[in-house]
PDB file of C-alpha atoms in Angstrom:
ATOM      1  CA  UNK A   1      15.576  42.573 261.384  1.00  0.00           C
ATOM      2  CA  UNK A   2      17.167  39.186 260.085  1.00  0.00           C
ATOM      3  CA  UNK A   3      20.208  39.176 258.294  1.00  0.00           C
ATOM      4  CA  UNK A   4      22.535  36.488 256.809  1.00  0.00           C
ATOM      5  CA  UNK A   5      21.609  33.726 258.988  1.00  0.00           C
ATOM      6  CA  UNK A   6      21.010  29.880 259.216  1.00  0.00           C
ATOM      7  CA  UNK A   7      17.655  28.947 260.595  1.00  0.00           C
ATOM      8  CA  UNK A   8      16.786  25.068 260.820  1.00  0.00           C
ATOM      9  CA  UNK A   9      13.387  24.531 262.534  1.00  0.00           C
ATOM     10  CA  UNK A  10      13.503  20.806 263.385  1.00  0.00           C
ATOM     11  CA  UNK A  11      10.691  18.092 264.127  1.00  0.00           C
ATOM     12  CA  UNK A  12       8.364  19.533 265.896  1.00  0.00           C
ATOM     13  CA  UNK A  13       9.381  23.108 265.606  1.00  0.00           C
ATOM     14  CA  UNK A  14       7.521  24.922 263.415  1.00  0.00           C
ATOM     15  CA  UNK A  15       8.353  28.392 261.939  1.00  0.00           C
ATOM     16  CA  UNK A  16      11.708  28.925 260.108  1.00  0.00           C
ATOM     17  CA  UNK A  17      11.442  32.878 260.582  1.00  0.00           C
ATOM     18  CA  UNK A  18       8.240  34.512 262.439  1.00  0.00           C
ATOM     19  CA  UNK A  19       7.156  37.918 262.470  1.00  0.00           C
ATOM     20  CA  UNK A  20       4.208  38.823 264.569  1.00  0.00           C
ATOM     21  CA  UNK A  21       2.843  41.853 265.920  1.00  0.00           C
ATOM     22  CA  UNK A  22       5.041  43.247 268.658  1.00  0.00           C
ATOM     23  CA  UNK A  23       6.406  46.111 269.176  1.00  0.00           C
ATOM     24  CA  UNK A  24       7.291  46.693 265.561  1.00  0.00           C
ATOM     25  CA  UNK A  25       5.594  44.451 263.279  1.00  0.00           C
ATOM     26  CA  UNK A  26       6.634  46.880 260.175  1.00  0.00           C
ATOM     27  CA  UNK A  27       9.184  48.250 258.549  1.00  0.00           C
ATOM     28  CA  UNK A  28      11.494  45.506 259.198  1.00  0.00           C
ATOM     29  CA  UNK A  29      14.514  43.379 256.169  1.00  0.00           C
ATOM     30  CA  UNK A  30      14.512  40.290 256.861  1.00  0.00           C
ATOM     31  CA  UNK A  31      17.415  39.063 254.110  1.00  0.00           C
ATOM     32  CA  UNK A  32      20.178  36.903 253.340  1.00  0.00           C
ATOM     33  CA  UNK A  33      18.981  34.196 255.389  1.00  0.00           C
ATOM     34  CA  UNK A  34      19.228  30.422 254.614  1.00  0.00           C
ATOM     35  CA  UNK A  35      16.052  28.080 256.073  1.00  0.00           C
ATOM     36  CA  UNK A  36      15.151  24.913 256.530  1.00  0.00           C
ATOM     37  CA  UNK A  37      11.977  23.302 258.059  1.00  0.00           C
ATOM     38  CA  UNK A  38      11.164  19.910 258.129  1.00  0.00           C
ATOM     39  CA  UNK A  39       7.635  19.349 260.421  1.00  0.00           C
ATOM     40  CA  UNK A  40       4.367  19.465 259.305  1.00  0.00           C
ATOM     41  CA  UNK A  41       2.603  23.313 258.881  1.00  0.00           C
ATOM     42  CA  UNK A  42       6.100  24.592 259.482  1.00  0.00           C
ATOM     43  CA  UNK A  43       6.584  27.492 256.706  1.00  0.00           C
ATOM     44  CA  UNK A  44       9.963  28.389 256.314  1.00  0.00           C
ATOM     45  CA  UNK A  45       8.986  32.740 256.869  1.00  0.00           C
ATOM     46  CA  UNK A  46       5.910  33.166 258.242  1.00  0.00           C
ATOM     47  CA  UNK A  47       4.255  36.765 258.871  1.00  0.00           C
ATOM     48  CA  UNK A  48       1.532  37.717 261.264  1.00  0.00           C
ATOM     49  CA  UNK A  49       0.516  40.972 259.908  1.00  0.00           C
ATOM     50  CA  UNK A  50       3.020  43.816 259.124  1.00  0.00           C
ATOM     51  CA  UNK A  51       3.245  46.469 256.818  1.00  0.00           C
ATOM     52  CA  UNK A  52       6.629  47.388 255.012  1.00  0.00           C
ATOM     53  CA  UNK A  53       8.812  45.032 255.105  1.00  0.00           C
ATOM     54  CA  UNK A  54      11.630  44.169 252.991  1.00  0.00           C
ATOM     55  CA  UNK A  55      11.880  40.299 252.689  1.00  0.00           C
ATOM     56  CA  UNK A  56      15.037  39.549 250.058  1.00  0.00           C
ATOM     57  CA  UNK A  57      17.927  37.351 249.162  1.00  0.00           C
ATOM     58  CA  UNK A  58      16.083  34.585 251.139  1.00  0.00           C
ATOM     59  CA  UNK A  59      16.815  30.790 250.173  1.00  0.00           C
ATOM     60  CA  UNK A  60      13.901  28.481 251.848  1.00  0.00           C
ATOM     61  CA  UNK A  61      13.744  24.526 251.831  1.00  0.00           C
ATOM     62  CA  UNK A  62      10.690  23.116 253.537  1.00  0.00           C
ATOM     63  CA  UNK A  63      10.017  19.361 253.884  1.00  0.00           C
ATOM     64  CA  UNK A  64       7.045  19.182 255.547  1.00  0.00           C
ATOM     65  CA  UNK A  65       2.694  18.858 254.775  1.00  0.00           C
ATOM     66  CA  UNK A  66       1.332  22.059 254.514  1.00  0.00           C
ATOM     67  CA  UNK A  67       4.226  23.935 254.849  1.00  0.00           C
ATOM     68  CA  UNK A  68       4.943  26.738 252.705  1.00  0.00           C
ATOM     69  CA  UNK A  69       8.137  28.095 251.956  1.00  0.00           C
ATOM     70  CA  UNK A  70       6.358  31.988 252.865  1.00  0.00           C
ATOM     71  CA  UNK A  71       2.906  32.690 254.427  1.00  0.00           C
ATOM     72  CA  UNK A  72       1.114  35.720 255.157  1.00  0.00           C
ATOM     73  CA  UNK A  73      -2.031  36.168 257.429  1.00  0.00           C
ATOM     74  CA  UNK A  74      -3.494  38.893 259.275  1.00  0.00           C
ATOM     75  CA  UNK A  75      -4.171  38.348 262.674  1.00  0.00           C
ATOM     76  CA  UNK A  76      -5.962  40.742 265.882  1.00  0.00           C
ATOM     77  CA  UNK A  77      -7.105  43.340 263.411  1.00  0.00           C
ATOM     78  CA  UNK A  78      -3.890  44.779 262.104  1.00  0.00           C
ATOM     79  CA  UNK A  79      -3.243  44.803 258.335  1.00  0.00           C
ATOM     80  CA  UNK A  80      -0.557  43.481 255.877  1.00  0.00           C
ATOM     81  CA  UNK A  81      -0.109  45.604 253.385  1.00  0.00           C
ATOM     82  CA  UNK A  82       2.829  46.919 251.256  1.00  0.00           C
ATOM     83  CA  UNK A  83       5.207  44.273 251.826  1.00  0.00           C
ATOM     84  CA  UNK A  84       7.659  43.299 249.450  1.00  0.00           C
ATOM     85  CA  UNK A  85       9.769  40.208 248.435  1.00  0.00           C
ATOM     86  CA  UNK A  86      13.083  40.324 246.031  1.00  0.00           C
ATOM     87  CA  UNK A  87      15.418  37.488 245.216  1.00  0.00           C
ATOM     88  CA  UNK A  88      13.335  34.716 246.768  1.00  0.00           C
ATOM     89  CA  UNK A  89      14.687  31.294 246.094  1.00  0.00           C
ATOM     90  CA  UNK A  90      11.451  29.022 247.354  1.00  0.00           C
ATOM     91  CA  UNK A  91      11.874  24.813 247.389  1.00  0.00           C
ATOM     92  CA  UNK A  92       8.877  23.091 248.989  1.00  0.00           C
ATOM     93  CA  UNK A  93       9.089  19.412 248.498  1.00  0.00           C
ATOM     94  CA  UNK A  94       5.795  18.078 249.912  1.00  0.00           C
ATOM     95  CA  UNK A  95       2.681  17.866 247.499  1.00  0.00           C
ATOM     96  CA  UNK A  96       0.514  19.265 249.789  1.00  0.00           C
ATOM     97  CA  UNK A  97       2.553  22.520 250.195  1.00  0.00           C
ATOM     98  CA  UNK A  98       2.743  25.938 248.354  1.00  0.00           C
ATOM     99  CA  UNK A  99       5.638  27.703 247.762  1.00  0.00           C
ATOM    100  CA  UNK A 100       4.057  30.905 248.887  1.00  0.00           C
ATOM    101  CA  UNK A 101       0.775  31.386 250.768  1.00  0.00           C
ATOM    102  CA  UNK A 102      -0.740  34.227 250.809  1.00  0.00           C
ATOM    103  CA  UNK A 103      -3.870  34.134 253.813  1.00  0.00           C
ATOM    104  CA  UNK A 104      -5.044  37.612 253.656  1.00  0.00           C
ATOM    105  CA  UNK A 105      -3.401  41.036 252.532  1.00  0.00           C
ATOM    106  CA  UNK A 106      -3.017  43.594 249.823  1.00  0.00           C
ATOM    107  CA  UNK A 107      -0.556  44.606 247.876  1.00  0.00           C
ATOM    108  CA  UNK A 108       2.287  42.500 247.629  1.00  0.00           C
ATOM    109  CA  UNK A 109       5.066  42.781 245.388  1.00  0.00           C
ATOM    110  CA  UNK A 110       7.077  39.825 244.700  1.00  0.00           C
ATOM    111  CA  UNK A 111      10.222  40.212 242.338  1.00  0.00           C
ATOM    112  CA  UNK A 112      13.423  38.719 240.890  1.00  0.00           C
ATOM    113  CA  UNK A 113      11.880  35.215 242.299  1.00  0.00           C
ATOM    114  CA  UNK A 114      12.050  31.280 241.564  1.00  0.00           C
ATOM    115  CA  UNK A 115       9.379  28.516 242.669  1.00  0.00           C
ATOM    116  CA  UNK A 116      10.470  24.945 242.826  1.00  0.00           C
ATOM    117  CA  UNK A 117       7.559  23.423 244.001  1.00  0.00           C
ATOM    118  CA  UNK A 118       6.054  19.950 244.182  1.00  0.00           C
ATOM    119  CA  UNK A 119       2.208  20.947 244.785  1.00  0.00           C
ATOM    120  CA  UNK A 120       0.492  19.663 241.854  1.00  0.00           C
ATOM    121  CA  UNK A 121      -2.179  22.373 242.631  1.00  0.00           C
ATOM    122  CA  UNK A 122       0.274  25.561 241.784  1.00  0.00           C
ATOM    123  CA  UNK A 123       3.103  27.630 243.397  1.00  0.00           C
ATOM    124  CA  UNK A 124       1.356  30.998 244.785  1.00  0.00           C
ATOM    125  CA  UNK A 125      -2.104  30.320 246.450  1.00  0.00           C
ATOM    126  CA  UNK A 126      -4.259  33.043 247.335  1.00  0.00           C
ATOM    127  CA  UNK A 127      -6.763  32.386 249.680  1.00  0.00           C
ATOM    128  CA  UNK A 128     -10.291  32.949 250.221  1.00  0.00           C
ATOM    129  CA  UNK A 129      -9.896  35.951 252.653  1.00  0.00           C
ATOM    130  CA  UNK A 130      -8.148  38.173 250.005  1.00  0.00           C
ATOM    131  CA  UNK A 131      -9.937  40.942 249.197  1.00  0.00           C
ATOM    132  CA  UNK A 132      -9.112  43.984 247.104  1.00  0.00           C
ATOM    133  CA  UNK A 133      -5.369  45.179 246.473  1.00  0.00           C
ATOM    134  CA  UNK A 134      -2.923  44.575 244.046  1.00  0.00           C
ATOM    135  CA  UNK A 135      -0.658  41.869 244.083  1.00  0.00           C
ATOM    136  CA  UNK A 136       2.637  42.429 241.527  1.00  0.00           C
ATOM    137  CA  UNK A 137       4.771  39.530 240.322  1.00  0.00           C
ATOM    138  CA  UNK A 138       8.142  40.881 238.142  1.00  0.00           C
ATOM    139  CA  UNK A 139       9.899  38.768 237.069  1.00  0.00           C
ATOM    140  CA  UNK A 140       9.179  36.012 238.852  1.00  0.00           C
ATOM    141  CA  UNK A 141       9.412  31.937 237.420  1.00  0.00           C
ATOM    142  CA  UNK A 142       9.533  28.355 238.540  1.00  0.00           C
ATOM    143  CA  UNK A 143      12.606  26.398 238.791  1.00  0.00           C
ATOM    144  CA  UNK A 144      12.581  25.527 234.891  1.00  0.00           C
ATOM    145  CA  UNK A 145      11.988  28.752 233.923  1.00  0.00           C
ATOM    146  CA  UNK A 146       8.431  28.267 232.968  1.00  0.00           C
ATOM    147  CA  UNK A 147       5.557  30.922 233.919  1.00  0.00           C
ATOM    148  CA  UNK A 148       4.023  29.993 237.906  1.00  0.00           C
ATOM    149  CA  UNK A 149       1.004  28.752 238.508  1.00  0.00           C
ATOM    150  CA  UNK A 150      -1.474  30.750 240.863  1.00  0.00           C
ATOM    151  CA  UNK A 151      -3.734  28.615 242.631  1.00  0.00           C
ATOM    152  CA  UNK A 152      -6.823  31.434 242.866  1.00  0.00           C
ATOM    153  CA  UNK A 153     -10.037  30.930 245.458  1.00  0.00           C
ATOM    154  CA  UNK A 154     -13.295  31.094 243.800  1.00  0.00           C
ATOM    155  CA  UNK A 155     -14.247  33.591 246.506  1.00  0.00           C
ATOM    156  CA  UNK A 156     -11.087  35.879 246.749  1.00  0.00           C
ATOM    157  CA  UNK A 157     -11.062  39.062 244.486  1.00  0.00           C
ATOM    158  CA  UNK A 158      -7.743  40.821 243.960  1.00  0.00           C
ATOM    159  CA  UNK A 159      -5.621  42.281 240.522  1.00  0.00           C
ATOM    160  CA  UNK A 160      -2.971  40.248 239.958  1.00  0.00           C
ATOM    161  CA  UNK A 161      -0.059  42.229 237.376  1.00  0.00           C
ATOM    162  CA  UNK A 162       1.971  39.880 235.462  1.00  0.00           C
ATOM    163  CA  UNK A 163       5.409  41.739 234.811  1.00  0.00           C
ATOM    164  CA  UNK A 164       8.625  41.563 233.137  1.00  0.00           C
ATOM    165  CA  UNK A 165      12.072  43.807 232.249  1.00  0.00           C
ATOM    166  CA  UNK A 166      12.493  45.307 229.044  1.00  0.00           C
ATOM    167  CA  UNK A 167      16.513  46.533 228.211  1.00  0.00           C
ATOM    168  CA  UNK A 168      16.841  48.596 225.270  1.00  0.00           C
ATOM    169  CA  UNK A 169      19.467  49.817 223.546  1.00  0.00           C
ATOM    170  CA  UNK A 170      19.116  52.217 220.723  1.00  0.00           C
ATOM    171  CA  UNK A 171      21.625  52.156 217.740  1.00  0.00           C
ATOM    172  CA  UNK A 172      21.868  54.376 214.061  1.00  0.00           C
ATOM    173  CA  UNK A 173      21.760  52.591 211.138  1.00  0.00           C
ATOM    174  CA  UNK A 174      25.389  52.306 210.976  1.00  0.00           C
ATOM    175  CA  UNK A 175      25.878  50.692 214.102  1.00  0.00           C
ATOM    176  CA  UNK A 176      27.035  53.514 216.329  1.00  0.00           C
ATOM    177  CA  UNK A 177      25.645  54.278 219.895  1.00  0.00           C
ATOM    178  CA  UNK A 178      22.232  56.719 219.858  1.00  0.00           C
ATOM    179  CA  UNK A 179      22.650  58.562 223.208  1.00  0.00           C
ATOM    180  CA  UNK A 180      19.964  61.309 224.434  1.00  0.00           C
ATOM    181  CA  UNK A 181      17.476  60.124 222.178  1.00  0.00           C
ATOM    182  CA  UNK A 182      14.135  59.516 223.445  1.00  0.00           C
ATOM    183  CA  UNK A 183      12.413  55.629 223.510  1.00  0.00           C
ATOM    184  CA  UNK A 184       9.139  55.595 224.230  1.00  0.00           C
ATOM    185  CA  UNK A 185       6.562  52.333 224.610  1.00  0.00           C
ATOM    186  CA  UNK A 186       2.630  52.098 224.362  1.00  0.00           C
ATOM    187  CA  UNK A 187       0.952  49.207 225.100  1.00  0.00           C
ATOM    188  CA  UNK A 188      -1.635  47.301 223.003  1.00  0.00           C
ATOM    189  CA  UNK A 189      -4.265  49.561 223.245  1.00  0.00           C
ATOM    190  CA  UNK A 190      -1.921  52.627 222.597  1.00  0.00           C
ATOM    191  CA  UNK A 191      -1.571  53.707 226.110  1.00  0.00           C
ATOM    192  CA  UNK A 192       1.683  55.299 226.449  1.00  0.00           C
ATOM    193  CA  UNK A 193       4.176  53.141 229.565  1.00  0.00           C
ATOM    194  CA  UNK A 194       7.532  55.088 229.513  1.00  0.00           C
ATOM    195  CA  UNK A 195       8.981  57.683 227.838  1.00  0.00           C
ATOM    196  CA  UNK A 196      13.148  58.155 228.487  1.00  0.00           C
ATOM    197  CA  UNK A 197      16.558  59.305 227.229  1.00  0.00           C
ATOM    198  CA  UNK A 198      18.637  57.186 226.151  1.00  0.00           C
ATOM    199  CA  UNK A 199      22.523  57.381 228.346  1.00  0.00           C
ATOM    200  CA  UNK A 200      25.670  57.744 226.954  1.00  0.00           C
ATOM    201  CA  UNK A 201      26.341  54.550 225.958  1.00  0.00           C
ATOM    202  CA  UNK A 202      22.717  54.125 223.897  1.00  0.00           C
ATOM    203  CA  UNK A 203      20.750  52.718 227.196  1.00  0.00           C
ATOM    204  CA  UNK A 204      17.797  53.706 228.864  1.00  0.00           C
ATOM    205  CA  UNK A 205      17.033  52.564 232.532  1.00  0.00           C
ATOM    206  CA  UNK A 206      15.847  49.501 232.913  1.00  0.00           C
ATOM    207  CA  UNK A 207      11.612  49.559 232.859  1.00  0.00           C
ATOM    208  CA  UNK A 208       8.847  47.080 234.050  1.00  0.00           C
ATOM    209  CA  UNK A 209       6.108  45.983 231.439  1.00  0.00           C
ATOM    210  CA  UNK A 210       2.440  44.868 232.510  1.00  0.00           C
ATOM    211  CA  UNK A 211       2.227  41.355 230.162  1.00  0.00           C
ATOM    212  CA  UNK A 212      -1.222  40.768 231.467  1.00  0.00           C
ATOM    213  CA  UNK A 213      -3.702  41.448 234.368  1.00  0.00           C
ATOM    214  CA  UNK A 214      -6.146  39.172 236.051  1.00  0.00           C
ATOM    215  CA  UNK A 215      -8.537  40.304 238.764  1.00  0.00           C
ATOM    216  CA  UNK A 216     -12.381  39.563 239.548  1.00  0.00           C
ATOM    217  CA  UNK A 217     -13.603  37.464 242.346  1.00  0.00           C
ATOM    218  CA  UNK A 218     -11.673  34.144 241.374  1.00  0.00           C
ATOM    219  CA  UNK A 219      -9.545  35.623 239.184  1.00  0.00           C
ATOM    220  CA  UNK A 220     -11.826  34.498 236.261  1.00  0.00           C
ATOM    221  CA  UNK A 221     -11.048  37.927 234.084  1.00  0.00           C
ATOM    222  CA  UNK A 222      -7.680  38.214 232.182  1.00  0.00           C
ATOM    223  CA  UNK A 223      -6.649  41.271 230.258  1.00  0.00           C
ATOM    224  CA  UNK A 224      -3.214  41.214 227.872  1.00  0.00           C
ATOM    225  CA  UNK A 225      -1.695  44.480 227.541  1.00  0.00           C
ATOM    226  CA  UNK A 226       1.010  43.074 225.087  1.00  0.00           C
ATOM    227  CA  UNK A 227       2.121  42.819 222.617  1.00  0.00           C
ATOM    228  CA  UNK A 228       4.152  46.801 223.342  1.00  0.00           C
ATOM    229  CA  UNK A 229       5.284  49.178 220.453  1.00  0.00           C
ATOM    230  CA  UNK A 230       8.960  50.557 221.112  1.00  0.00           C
ATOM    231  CA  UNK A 231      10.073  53.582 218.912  1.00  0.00           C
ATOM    232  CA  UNK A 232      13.247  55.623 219.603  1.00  0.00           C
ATOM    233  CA  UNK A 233      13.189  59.481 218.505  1.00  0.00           C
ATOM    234  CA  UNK A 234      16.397  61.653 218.147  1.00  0.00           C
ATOM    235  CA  UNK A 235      15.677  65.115 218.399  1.00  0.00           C
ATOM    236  CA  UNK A 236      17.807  66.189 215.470  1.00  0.00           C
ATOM    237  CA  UNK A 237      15.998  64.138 213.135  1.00  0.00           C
ATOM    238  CA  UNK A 238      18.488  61.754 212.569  1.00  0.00           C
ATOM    239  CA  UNK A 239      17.635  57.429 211.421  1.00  0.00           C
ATOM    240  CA  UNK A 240      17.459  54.987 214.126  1.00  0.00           C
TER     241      UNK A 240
END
């Protein structure tokens, strides 16, 4: 476990934070941490295998060729699976580097997130070694605010969900708050997603939305599920 610290890997160091497989290679948080790497293949958190872990809150700066702010690879036989990453705030600032770089592994959720990368190539590579799995990207951006670009191997064959928060707030006609009323949402092809009361105060929880999915080997097929249909019900018949 790594919490709230400073790690600086200087020339000729190389990892900012490494797991490998040890006595515990899963299950593990590794957050709050602020890292810096300047050599060359020097990725600011780099995982060797694991299942489990929490990686969030993490702010990552990495100078150097070929050095990714995260990368993830499998290594004597053991899987990576399951891992997830909230709150990432990934700077690489050498052309040949990816802000994320994902070897092998399957199903990865990465959340909450912001690339500022220099690669001209994309932010998230996935390599040729990925095979099967689902990798899940909510709300996650570049710097400006613009969609990230996935740099996809011809070869490796994964589904990749595109996702974002929907808020809703449901209202009568005349303005006032529309509490225990149902909202429910169907995607494009009228496939129901949710279906929740609203709170007190007119809310419902806060829900994730599929925008699109691309999978296939290369990531050649994409399939929109937007746009969604929203439609709030009260049970006593009165106007929304």
């Amino acid at each position: 476990t790594g919490i709230g610290q400073t790690s600086e890997s200087m020339p000729g160091n190389y990892y900012g934070i490494l797991l490998y497989p040890g006595p515990s290679p899963d299950n593990n948080i590794i957050a709050n941490n602020r890292i810096t790497t300047y050599a060359r293949n020097s990725p600011g958190i780099y995982i060797e295998s694991g299942s489990h872990n929490i990686i969030s809150n993490n702010t990552i700066n990495t100078f150097g060729n070929s050095s990714a702010g995260v990368s993830l690879i499998e290594v004597m036989g053991l899987p990576m699976t399951n891992n997830t990453f909230t709150g990432m705030d990934i700077t690489v600032n050498h052309t040949a580097s990816f802000a994320f770089y994902l070897f092998d592994g399957t199903n990865l959720t990465l959340k909450d997130s912001i690339f500022n990368s220099s690669n001209p190539r994309g932010d998230f590579r996935i390599s040729n070694l990925v095979n099967g799995g689902e990798l899940n990207f909510i709300n996650v951006t570049r710097y400006d605010g613009n969609n990230f670009i996935l740099n996809w191997s011809t070869v490796a064959n994964t589904t990749v969900n595109i996702e974002w928060y929907i808020d809703v707030k449901a209202n009568y006609t005349n303005g006032s708050v529309a509490s225990n009323v149902n909202v429910s949402a169907w995607n494009k092809e009228g496939v129901l997603q949710f279906s929740v009361m609203t709170d007190a105060n007119g809310y419902i929880p806060r829900q994730e939305l599929i925008e699109y999915k691309r999978n296939n080997t290369g990531g050649i097929t994409i399939v929109y599920l937007s746009n969604y249909t929203i439609n709030a019900t009260s049970s006593k018949g009165e106007v929304l």
